[in-house]
Structures are given as structure tokens and as C-alpha cells.
Amino acid sequence: MTNLPGGEPATQLDLAKPADPAAEPERDASKEAADTVLQAFGGVRGMVDMTLPGLVFIITFNITHEVAPAAWAALGLSLLFVVVRLFRRETVQHAFSGVFGVALGAWISMKTGKAENFYLPGLLWNVGYCIALAVSALVRWPMIGVMLGPITGEMFTWRTKNPGRLAAYTRATWAWVVIMGIKPLILFPLYFTHNVNLLGWLKVALGIPPLLLAMYVTWQILLKAPPPIKAEVEEERQD
């Protein structure tokens, strides 16, 4: 049996008590905020919407050996995703962004007659996205914080009132730069080889896994970060 300070014996019940009960709500708040990561990026459905059109393109191109049918098949699937989301009254933000990217890739590939150009807008977007992430971290407006702040209800209190979360969002943003930067480093050299099959299949294979890894790393970082300070709470304190 363990003795408490002062010589009194500690019972098993005493030892089972949490060391700091006040810390439990903070841990719960941090976990709740971390769990918003998947929601911010459209969830599993959003990742599927972004990946399947590219898969349909490369499959159709291998069957027909023509750019136009493959491009139209991919674009048609993207539009179908939007229609389904509208019918089910779900958010169409990620579906619409997918349609725009697929439509641009389809137009360029049909215009040039080169199937590899279907993937060019996505590759350029990846590079631009990584640059934007890096710049946002450097100027202390990390993009992950900008995206998650409205979802967690903290808005931008993480930047002025919560330095621990600012540091966490900055680390998470740099993690996204590194992880998402792997894709263009692998795929751009393949684009210049004009190997459409390898480019297409690798583009599909590198679609979801890096995204899941980046979200998991972000979740782990935010899980250990201070809980968010709700924006409305701050406003009430100022009144």
C-alpha cells in the first residue's frame, strides 16, 4: 500500500483517481477540434470524388486509345457526383472543385490531343498548393489554421490569443508541404516522359494515401495542442 504525503495510506480508489480532473475537458476539446480535420477536406466521399474521375480516364483511354472519349467519361462522372450531392442536399464544394479540375484537364487534353495533359492541371495545382502552404506558414497565417478555424468555432483566435495552437497549425501546415510535395516530385518527371499509363495509374495511387497521411499527422499534432478558444466566448468577454 502506498502512503500519501503526510503518512496517510493511499487506498486503491485514491490511486485510481486522475491526477488532474480539470485537464479532462481540455483534452476532450482538443480531440474534438482534431476530429474536424477529415470534415475540412470533404471526408471519405470528397476523396473518392477527387480520385475516381482520373481512374475512369485512364481505364477508358486504355480501352479506346482515344483522348476525347476518356476525357468525356471522366467529366461525366464528375458531373454525376455533383448531381448526386445536389439530390441528397449535401455540400457540393468539393464536387464542384473536382468538376473544374477535370473539365480543365479534359479541355487541354482534347485541345492538344495528348492524354498526359489531362493530368497537367492537377500537377500544377499540387505545386501551387504546396507553395501557398509554405508561404502561409512563413507569414504566420498557416493555411491549416485558416481552414479549420471556422469549423472549430475559434475563427482566428488561434493567431492572437492561443500561441500554442498557432504553433500547432504552423507545424501541421509544414507537414502538408512535405507530404503533398511528394506527388509532383514523382509525377512531373513521368509527365515529361509521355508515359500516360504509368502517369495515370500512379496519379490514382498517389491520390488518397498522401492525403490520409497528411490528415493523420495533422490530427496527431492538434490532439496535443491546446484546446481552441471559441470566438464567441472572446466576444462575450469583451462586452
PDB file of C-alpha atoms in Angstrom:
ATOM      1  CA  MET A   1       0.000   0.000   0.000  1.00  0.00           C
ATOM      2  CA  THR A   2       1.362   3.438  -0.943  1.00  0.00           C
ATOM      3  CA  ASN A   3       1.485   6.261   1.580  1.00  0.00           C
ATOM      4  CA  LEU A   4       0.202   9.695   0.687  1.00  0.00           C
ATOM      5  CA  PRO A   5       2.220  12.801   1.643  1.00  0.00           C
ATOM      6  CA  GLY A   6       1.790  13.208   5.392  1.00  0.00           C
ATOM      7  CA  GLY A   7       1.980   9.490   6.132  1.00  0.00           C
ATOM      8  CA  GLU A   8      -1.666   8.533   5.425  1.00  0.00           C
ATOM      9  CA  PRO A   9      -2.114   5.279   3.493  1.00  0.00           C
ATOM     10  CA  ALA A  10      -3.471   5.573  -0.053  1.00  0.00           C
ATOM     11  CA  THR A  11      -6.245   3.208  -0.987  1.00  0.00           C
ATOM     12  CA  GLN A  12      -6.643   1.659  -4.443  1.00  0.00           C
ATOM     13  CA  LEU A  13      -9.521   4.066  -5.069  1.00  0.00           C
ATOM     14  CA  ASP A  14      -7.283   7.044  -4.299  1.00  0.00           C
ATOM     15  CA  LEU A  15      -4.633   5.834  -6.736  1.00  0.00           C
ATOM     16  CA  ALA A  16      -7.210   5.334  -9.465  1.00  0.00           C
ATOM     17  CA  LYS A  17      -8.278   8.990  -9.368  1.00  0.00           C
ATOM     18  CA  PRO A  18      -6.968  11.151 -12.223  1.00  0.00           C
ATOM     19  CA  ALA A  19      -4.094  13.390 -11.291  1.00  0.00           C
ATOM     20  CA  ASP A  20      -5.736  16.469 -12.768  1.00  0.00           C
ATOM     21  CA  PRO A  21      -9.509  16.251 -13.322  1.00  0.00           C
ATOM     22  CA  ALA A  22      -9.523  19.796 -14.714  1.00  0.00           C
ATOM     23  CA  ALA A  23      -7.387  18.636 -17.627  1.00  0.00           C
ATOM     24  CA  GLU A  24     -10.056  16.219 -18.904  1.00  0.00           C
ATOM     25  CA  PRO A  25     -12.292  18.906 -20.521  1.00  0.00           C
ATOM     26  CA  GLU A  26      -9.223  20.389 -22.229  1.00  0.00           C
ATOM     27  CA  ARG A  27      -8.222  17.007 -23.651  1.00  0.00           C
ATOM     28  CA  ASP A  28     -11.780  16.446 -24.858  1.00  0.00           C
ATOM     29  CA  ALA A  29     -11.839  19.886 -26.505  1.00  0.00           C
ATOM     30  CA  SER A  30      -8.505  19.231 -28.208  1.00  0.00           C
ATOM     31  CA  LYS A  31      -9.720  15.869 -29.516  1.00  0.00           C
ATOM     32  CA  GLU A  32     -12.974  17.387 -30.770  1.00  0.00           C
ATOM     33  CA  ALA A  33     -11.010  20.070 -32.639  1.00  0.00           C
ATOM     34  CA  ALA A  34      -8.599  17.496 -34.068  1.00  0.00           C
ATOM     35  CA  ASP A  35     -11.513  15.410 -35.331  1.00  0.00           C
ATOM     36  CA  THR A  36     -12.551  18.264 -37.660  1.00  0.00           C
ATOM     37  CA  VAL A  37      -9.600  17.560 -39.975  1.00  0.00           C
ATOM     38  CA  LEU A  38     -11.413  14.921 -42.042  1.00  0.00           C
ATOM     39  CA  GLN A  39     -14.512  17.133 -42.251  1.00  0.00           C
ATOM     40  CA  ALA A  40     -12.492  20.068 -43.581  1.00  0.00           C
ATOM     41  CA  PHE A  41     -11.240  18.081 -46.551  1.00  0.00           C
ATOM     42  CA  GLY A  42     -14.586  16.624 -47.562  1.00  0.00           C
ATOM     43  CA  GLY A  43     -14.354  13.323 -45.726  1.00  0.00           C
ATOM     44  CA  VAL A  44     -14.004   9.980 -47.458  1.00  0.00           C
ATOM     45  CA  ARG A  45     -16.646  10.980 -50.016  1.00  0.00           C
ATOM     46  CA  GLY A  46     -14.655  14.043 -51.032  1.00  0.00           C
ATOM     47  CA  MET A  47     -11.516  11.982 -51.575  1.00  0.00           C
ATOM     48  CA  VAL A  48     -13.441   9.493 -53.709  1.00  0.00           C
ATOM     49  CA  ASP A  49     -14.903  12.336 -55.779  1.00  0.00           C
ATOM     50  CA  MET A  50     -11.392  13.617 -56.481  1.00  0.00           C
ATOM     51  CA  THR A  51      -9.876  10.221 -57.319  1.00  0.00           C
ATOM     52  CA  LEU A  52     -12.386   8.265 -59.412  1.00  0.00           C
ATOM     53  CA  PRO A  53     -12.515  10.589 -62.467  1.00  0.00           C
ATOM     54  CA  GLY A  54      -8.780  10.102 -63.015  1.00  0.00           C
ATOM     55  CA  LEU A  55      -9.224   6.352 -62.728  1.00  0.00           C
ATOM     56  CA  VAL A  56     -12.089   6.401 -65.244  1.00  0.00           C
ATOM     57  CA  PHE A  57      -9.965   8.479 -67.633  1.00  0.00           C
ATOM     58  CA  ILE A  58      -7.036   6.057 -67.706  1.00  0.00           C
ATOM     59  CA  ILE A  59      -9.299   2.982 -67.965  1.00  0.00           C
ATOM     60  CA  THR A  60     -11.318   4.484 -70.822  1.00  0.00           C
ATOM     61  CA  PHE A  61      -8.173   5.652 -72.610  1.00  0.00           C
ATOM     62  CA  ASN A  62      -6.732   2.122 -72.446  1.00  0.00           C
ATOM     63  CA  ILE A  63      -9.947   0.717 -73.920  1.00  0.00           C
ATOM     64  CA  THR A  64     -10.491   3.275 -76.696  1.00  0.00           C
ATOM     65  CA  HIS A  65      -6.934   4.596 -77.210  1.00  0.00           C
ATOM     66  CA  GLU A  66      -8.529   7.999 -77.829  1.00  0.00           C
ATOM     67  CA  VAL A  67      -8.376  11.135 -75.707  1.00  0.00           C
ATOM     68  CA  ALA A  68     -11.888  12.512 -76.280  1.00  0.00           C
ATOM     69  CA  PRO A  69     -13.943   9.528 -75.000  1.00  0.00           C
ATOM     70  CA  ALA A  70     -11.685   9.235 -71.940  1.00  0.00           C
ATOM     71  CA  ALA A  71     -11.982  12.948 -71.187  1.00  0.00           C
ATOM     72  CA  TRP A  72     -15.763  12.960 -71.586  1.00  0.00           C
ATOM     73  CA  ALA A  73     -16.121   9.857 -69.402  1.00  0.00           C
ATOM     74  CA  ALA A  74     -14.124  11.478 -66.584  1.00  0.00           C
ATOM     75  CA  LEU A  75     -16.036  14.752 -66.884  1.00  0.00           C
ATOM     76  CA  GLY A  76     -19.381  12.957 -66.972  1.00  0.00           C
ATOM     77  CA  LEU A  77     -18.549  11.119 -63.750  1.00  0.00           C
ATOM     78  CA  SER A  78     -17.566  14.382 -62.043  1.00  0.00           C
ATOM     79  CA  LEU A  79     -20.863  15.972 -63.074  1.00  0.00           C
ATOM     80  CA  LEU A  80     -22.723  12.901 -61.818  1.00  0.00           C
ATOM     81  CA  PHE A  81     -21.128  13.373 -58.394  1.00  0.00           C
ATOM     82  CA  VAL A  82     -22.438  16.965 -58.301  1.00  0.00           C
ATOM     83  CA  VAL A  83     -25.947  15.864 -59.285  1.00  0.00           C
ATOM     84  CA  VAL A  84     -25.980  13.153 -56.617  1.00  0.00           C
ATOM     85  CA  ARG A  85     -24.836  15.599 -53.943  1.00  0.00           C
ATOM     86  CA  LEU A  86     -27.476  18.131 -55.005  1.00  0.00           C
ATOM     87  CA  PHE A  87     -30.168  15.443 -54.935  1.00  0.00           C
ATOM     88  CA  ARG A  88     -29.107  14.386 -51.445  1.00  0.00           C
ATOM     89  CA  ARG A  89     -28.807  18.042 -50.353  1.00  0.00           C
ATOM     90  CA  GLU A  90     -25.166  17.632 -49.428  1.00  0.00           C
ATOM     91  CA  THR A  91     -22.411  20.211 -49.767  1.00  0.00           C
ATOM     92  CA  VAL A  92     -21.122  20.440 -53.339  1.00  0.00           C
ATOM     93  CA  GLN A  93     -17.969  22.429 -52.604  1.00  0.00           C
ATOM     94  CA  HIS A  94     -15.521  19.566 -53.141  1.00  0.00           C
ATOM     95  CA  ALA A  95     -17.542  18.074 -56.001  1.00  0.00           C
ATOM     96  CA  PHE A  96     -17.568  21.410 -57.854  1.00  0.00           C
ATOM     97  CA  SER A  97     -13.833  21.880 -57.368  1.00  0.00           C
ATOM     98  CA  GLY A  98     -13.371  18.384 -58.799  1.00  0.00           C
ATOM     99  CA  VAL A  99     -15.518  19.222 -61.821  1.00  0.00           C
ATOM    100  CA  PHE A 100     -13.482  22.348 -62.510  1.00  0.00           C
ATOM    101  CA  GLY A 101     -10.185  20.451 -62.412  1.00  0.00           C
ATOM    102  CA  VAL A 102     -11.482  17.586 -64.547  1.00  0.00           C
ATOM    103  CA  ALA A 103     -13.102  19.964 -67.052  1.00  0.00           C
ATOM    104  CA  LEU A 104      -9.871  21.922 -67.440  1.00  0.00           C
ATOM    105  CA  GLY A 105      -7.821  18.759 -67.859  1.00  0.00           C
ATOM    106  CA  ALA A 106     -10.339  17.353 -70.345  1.00  0.00           C
ATOM    107  CA  TRP A 107     -10.301  20.550 -72.421  1.00  0.00           C
ATOM    108  CA  ILE A 108      -6.484  20.750 -72.528  1.00  0.00           C
ATOM    109  CA  SER A 109      -6.065  17.079 -73.395  1.00  0.00           C
ATOM    110  CA  MET A 110      -8.670  17.233 -76.187  1.00  0.00           C
ATOM    111  CA  LYS A 111      -7.279  20.520 -77.482  1.00  0.00           C
ATOM    112  CA  THR A 112      -3.715  19.204 -77.693  1.00  0.00           C
ATOM    113  CA  GLY A 113      -4.576  15.575 -78.445  1.00  0.00           C
ATOM    114  CA  LYS A 114      -2.158  14.481 -75.705  1.00  0.00           C
ATOM    115  CA  ALA A 115      -3.631  12.243 -72.999  1.00  0.00           C
ATOM    116  CA  GLU A 116      -0.975  13.180 -70.432  1.00  0.00           C
ATOM    117  CA  ASN A 117      -2.256  16.762 -70.470  1.00  0.00           C
ATOM    118  CA  PHE A 118      -5.397  15.575 -68.693  1.00  0.00           C
ATOM    119  CA  TYR A 119      -3.257  15.383 -65.550  1.00  0.00           C
ATOM    120  CA  LEU A 120      -1.366  18.650 -66.089  1.00  0.00           C
ATOM    121  CA  PRO A 121      -3.816  20.981 -64.245  1.00  0.00           C
ATOM    122  CA  GLY A 122      -3.766  18.673 -61.210  1.00  0.00           C
ATOM    123  CA  LEU A 123       0.023  18.610 -61.167  1.00  0.00           C
ATOM    124  CA  LEU A 124       0.254  22.384 -61.442  1.00  0.00           C
ATOM    125  CA  TRP A 125      -2.377  22.743 -58.730  1.00  0.00           C
ATOM    126  CA  ASN A 126      -0.328  20.495 -56.418  1.00  0.00           C
ATOM    127  CA  VAL A 127       2.744  22.656 -56.909  1.00  0.00           C
ATOM    128  CA  GLY A 128       0.793  25.874 -56.374  1.00  0.00           C
ATOM    129  CA  TYR A 129      -0.908  24.421 -53.309  1.00  0.00           C
ATOM    130  CA  CYS A 130       2.421  23.479 -51.726  1.00  0.00           C
ATOM    131  CA  ILE A 131       3.826  26.947 -52.425  1.00  0.00           C
ATOM    132  CA  ALA A 132       0.733  28.580 -50.909  1.00  0.00           C
ATOM    133  CA  LEU A 133       1.001  26.361 -47.822  1.00  0.00           C
ATOM    134  CA  ALA A 134       4.680  27.252 -47.367  1.00  0.00           C
ATOM    135  CA  VAL A 135       4.080  30.979 -47.794  1.00  0.00           C
ATOM    136  CA  SER A 136       1.157  30.918 -45.359  1.00  0.00           C
ATOM    137  CA  ALA A 137       3.350  29.261 -42.722  1.00  0.00           C
ATOM    138  CA  LEU A 138       6.175  31.734 -43.279  1.00  0.00           C
ATOM    139  CA  VAL A 139       3.913  34.780 -42.826  1.00  0.00           C
ATOM    140  CA  ARG A 140       2.326  33.239 -39.677  1.00  0.00           C
ATOM    141  CA  TRP A 141      -1.065  32.678 -41.287  1.00  0.00           C
ATOM    142  CA  PRO A 142      -0.807  28.867 -41.640  1.00  0.00           C
ATOM    143  CA  MET A 143      -3.395  27.644 -44.100  1.00  0.00           C
ATOM    144  CA  ILE A 144      -4.454  24.677 -41.959  1.00  0.00           C
ATOM    145  CA  GLY A 145      -5.474  27.112 -39.221  1.00  0.00           C
ATOM    146  CA  VAL A 146      -7.299  29.328 -41.695  1.00  0.00           C
ATOM    147  CA  MET A 147      -9.244  26.304 -42.961  1.00  0.00           C
ATOM    148  CA  LEU A 148     -10.023  24.712 -39.604  1.00  0.00           C
ATOM    149  CA  GLY A 149     -10.672  27.873 -37.559  1.00  0.00           C
ATOM    150  CA  PRO A 150     -14.234  28.427 -38.831  1.00  0.00           C
ATOM    151  CA  ILE A 151     -15.043  24.721 -38.383  1.00  0.00           C
ATOM    152  CA  THR A 152     -13.813  24.553 -34.783  1.00  0.00           C
ATOM    153  CA  GLY A 153     -15.540  27.840 -33.938  1.00  0.00           C
ATOM    154  CA  GLU A 154     -12.294  29.553 -32.959  1.00  0.00           C
ATOM    155  CA  MET A 155     -12.055  31.564 -36.186  1.00  0.00           C
ATOM    156  CA  PHE A 156      -8.697  33.363 -35.821  1.00  0.00           C
ATOM    157  CA  THR A 157      -8.341  33.437 -32.026  1.00  0.00           C
ATOM    158  CA  TRP A 158      -5.578  30.870 -32.523  1.00  0.00           C
ATOM    159  CA  ARG A 159      -3.443  33.608 -34.027  1.00  0.00           C
ATOM    160  CA  THR A 160      -3.886  36.322 -31.386  1.00  0.00           C
ATOM    161  CA  LYS A 161      -4.979  34.529 -28.205  1.00  0.00           C
ATOM    162  CA  ASN A 162      -3.646  30.982 -28.435  1.00  0.00           C
ATOM    163  CA  PRO A 163       0.064  30.778 -29.326  1.00  0.00           C
ATOM    164  CA  GLY A 164       0.108  27.028 -28.708  1.00  0.00           C
ATOM    165  CA  ARG A 165      -2.437  26.436 -31.440  1.00  0.00           C
ATOM    166  CA  LEU A 166      -0.663  28.855 -33.769  1.00  0.00           C
ATOM    167  CA  ALA A 167       2.476  26.753 -33.360  1.00  0.00           C
ATOM    168  CA  ALA A 168       0.474  23.553 -33.921  1.00  0.00           C
ATOM    169  CA  TYR A 169      -1.198  24.884 -37.060  1.00  0.00           C
ATOM    170  CA  THR A 170       2.192  26.019 -38.357  1.00  0.00           C
ATOM    171  CA  ARG A 171       3.718  22.563 -37.809  1.00  0.00           C
ATOM    172  CA  ALA A 172       0.701  20.929 -39.447  1.00  0.00           C
ATOM    173  CA  THR A 173       0.974  23.247 -42.458  1.00  0.00           C
ATOM    174  CA  TRP A 174       4.656  22.400 -42.945  1.00  0.00           C
ATOM    175  CA  ALA A 175       3.744  18.713 -42.697  1.00  0.00           C
ATOM    176  CA  TRP A 176       1.316  19.209 -45.582  1.00  0.00           C
ATOM    177  CA  VAL A 177       4.034  20.934 -47.621  1.00  0.00           C
ATOM    178  CA  VAL A 178       6.356  17.949 -47.208  1.00  0.00           C
ATOM    179  CA  ILE A 179       3.780  15.184 -47.695  1.00  0.00           C
ATOM    180  CA  MET A 180       1.855  16.740 -50.570  1.00  0.00           C
ATOM    181  CA  GLY A 181       5.087  17.835 -52.240  1.00  0.00           C
ATOM    182  CA  ILE A 182       5.981  14.186 -52.816  1.00  0.00           C
ATOM    183  CA  LYS A 183       3.323  13.831 -55.540  1.00  0.00           C
ATOM    184  CA  PRO A 184       4.637  16.418 -58.037  1.00  0.00           C
ATOM    185  CA  LEU A 185       8.214  15.317 -57.385  1.00  0.00           C
ATOM    186  CA  ILE A 186       7.266  11.822 -58.554  1.00  0.00           C
ATOM    187  CA  LEU A 187       4.686  12.638 -61.215  1.00  0.00           C
ATOM    188  CA  PHE A 188       6.188  15.621 -63.061  1.00  0.00           C
ATOM    189  CA  PRO A 189       9.186  13.636 -64.402  1.00  0.00           C
ATOM    190  CA  LEU A 190       6.728  10.988 -65.614  1.00  0.00           C
ATOM    191  CA  TYR A 191       4.639  13.658 -67.347  1.00  0.00           C
ATOM    192  CA  PHE A 192       7.630  14.638 -69.486  1.00  0.00           C
ATOM    193  CA  THR A 193       8.231  11.018 -70.493  1.00  0.00           C
ATOM    194  CA  HIS A 194       4.726  10.932 -72.076  1.00  0.00           C
ATOM    195  CA  ASN A 195       4.120   7.555 -70.420  1.00  0.00           C
ATOM    196  CA  VAL A 196       0.370   8.055 -69.993  1.00  0.00           C
ATOM    197  CA  ASN A 197      -0.334   4.664 -68.440  1.00  0.00           C
ATOM    198  CA  LEU A 198       2.285   4.913 -65.719  1.00  0.00           C
ATOM    199  CA  LEU A 199       1.423   8.549 -65.077  1.00  0.00           C
ATOM    200  CA  GLY A 200      -2.295   7.813 -64.851  1.00  0.00           C
ATOM    201  CA  TRP A 201      -2.048   4.790 -62.574  1.00  0.00           C
ATOM    202  CA  LEU A 202       0.479   6.462 -60.276  1.00  0.00           C
ATOM    203  CA  LYS A 203      -1.659   9.600 -60.147  1.00  0.00           C
ATOM    204  CA  VAL A 204      -4.549   7.468 -58.896  1.00  0.00           C
ATOM    205  CA  ALA A 205      -2.334   5.525 -56.485  1.00  0.00           C
ATOM    206  CA  LEU A 206      -0.907   8.750 -55.033  1.00  0.00           C
ATOM    207  CA  GLY A 207      -4.316  10.376 -54.703  1.00  0.00           C
ATOM    208  CA  ILE A 208      -5.706   9.220 -51.371  1.00  0.00           C
ATOM    209  CA  PRO A 209      -2.735   7.776 -49.367  1.00  0.00           C
ATOM    210  CA  PRO A 210      -0.720  11.041 -49.053  1.00  0.00           C
ATOM    211  CA  LEU A 211      -3.921  12.917 -48.216  1.00  0.00           C
ATOM    212  CA  LEU A 212      -4.780  10.434 -45.479  1.00  0.00           C
ATOM    213  CA  LEU A 213      -1.231  10.616 -44.130  1.00  0.00           C
ATOM    214  CA  ALA A 214      -1.296  14.428 -44.054  1.00  0.00           C
ATOM    215  CA  MET A 215      -4.644  14.405 -42.265  1.00  0.00           C
ATOM    216  CA  TYR A 216      -3.434  11.826 -39.752  1.00  0.00           C
ATOM    217  CA  VAL A 217      -0.291  13.844 -38.977  1.00  0.00           C
ATOM    218  CA  THR A 218      -2.435  16.968 -38.589  1.00  0.00           C
ATOM    219  CA  TRP A 219      -4.811  15.085 -36.284  1.00  0.00           C
ATOM    220  CA  GLN A 220      -1.907  13.932 -34.115  1.00  0.00           C
ATOM    221  CA  ILE A 221      -0.469  17.459 -33.902  1.00  0.00           C
ATOM    222  CA  LEU A 222      -3.804  19.040 -32.975  1.00  0.00           C
ATOM    223  CA  LEU A 223      -4.539  16.284 -30.475  1.00  0.00           C
ATOM    224  CA  LYS A 224      -1.581  17.513 -28.409  1.00  0.00           C
ATOM    225  CA  ALA A 225      -2.284  21.214 -28.981  1.00  0.00           C
ATOM    226  CA  PRO A 226      -4.075  23.496 -26.510  1.00  0.00           C
ATOM    227  CA  PRO A 227      -7.877  23.456 -26.929  1.00  0.00           C
ATOM    228  CA  PRO A 228      -9.388  26.118 -29.214  1.00  0.00           C
ATOM    229  CA  ILE A 229     -10.685  29.377 -27.789  1.00  0.00           C
ATOM    230  CA  LYS A 230     -14.144  29.894 -29.229  1.00  0.00           C
ATOM    231  CA  ALA A 231     -14.559  33.215 -31.000  1.00  0.00           C
ATOM    232  CA  GLU A 232     -17.969  33.915 -29.457  1.00  0.00           C
ATOM    233  CA  VAL A 233     -16.544  33.409 -25.951  1.00  0.00           C
ATOM    234  CA  GLU A 234     -13.947  36.034 -26.649  1.00  0.00           C
ATOM    235  CA  GLU A 235     -16.614  38.460 -27.865  1.00  0.00           C
ATOM    236  CA  GLU A 236     -18.694  37.925 -24.730  1.00  0.00           C
ATOM    237  CA  ARG A 237     -15.691  38.651 -22.515  1.00  0.00           C
ATOM    238  CA  GLN A 238     -15.062  41.896 -24.314  1.00  0.00           C
ATOM    239  CA  ASP A 239     -18.697  43.112 -23.823  1.00  0.00           C
TER     240      ASP A 239
END
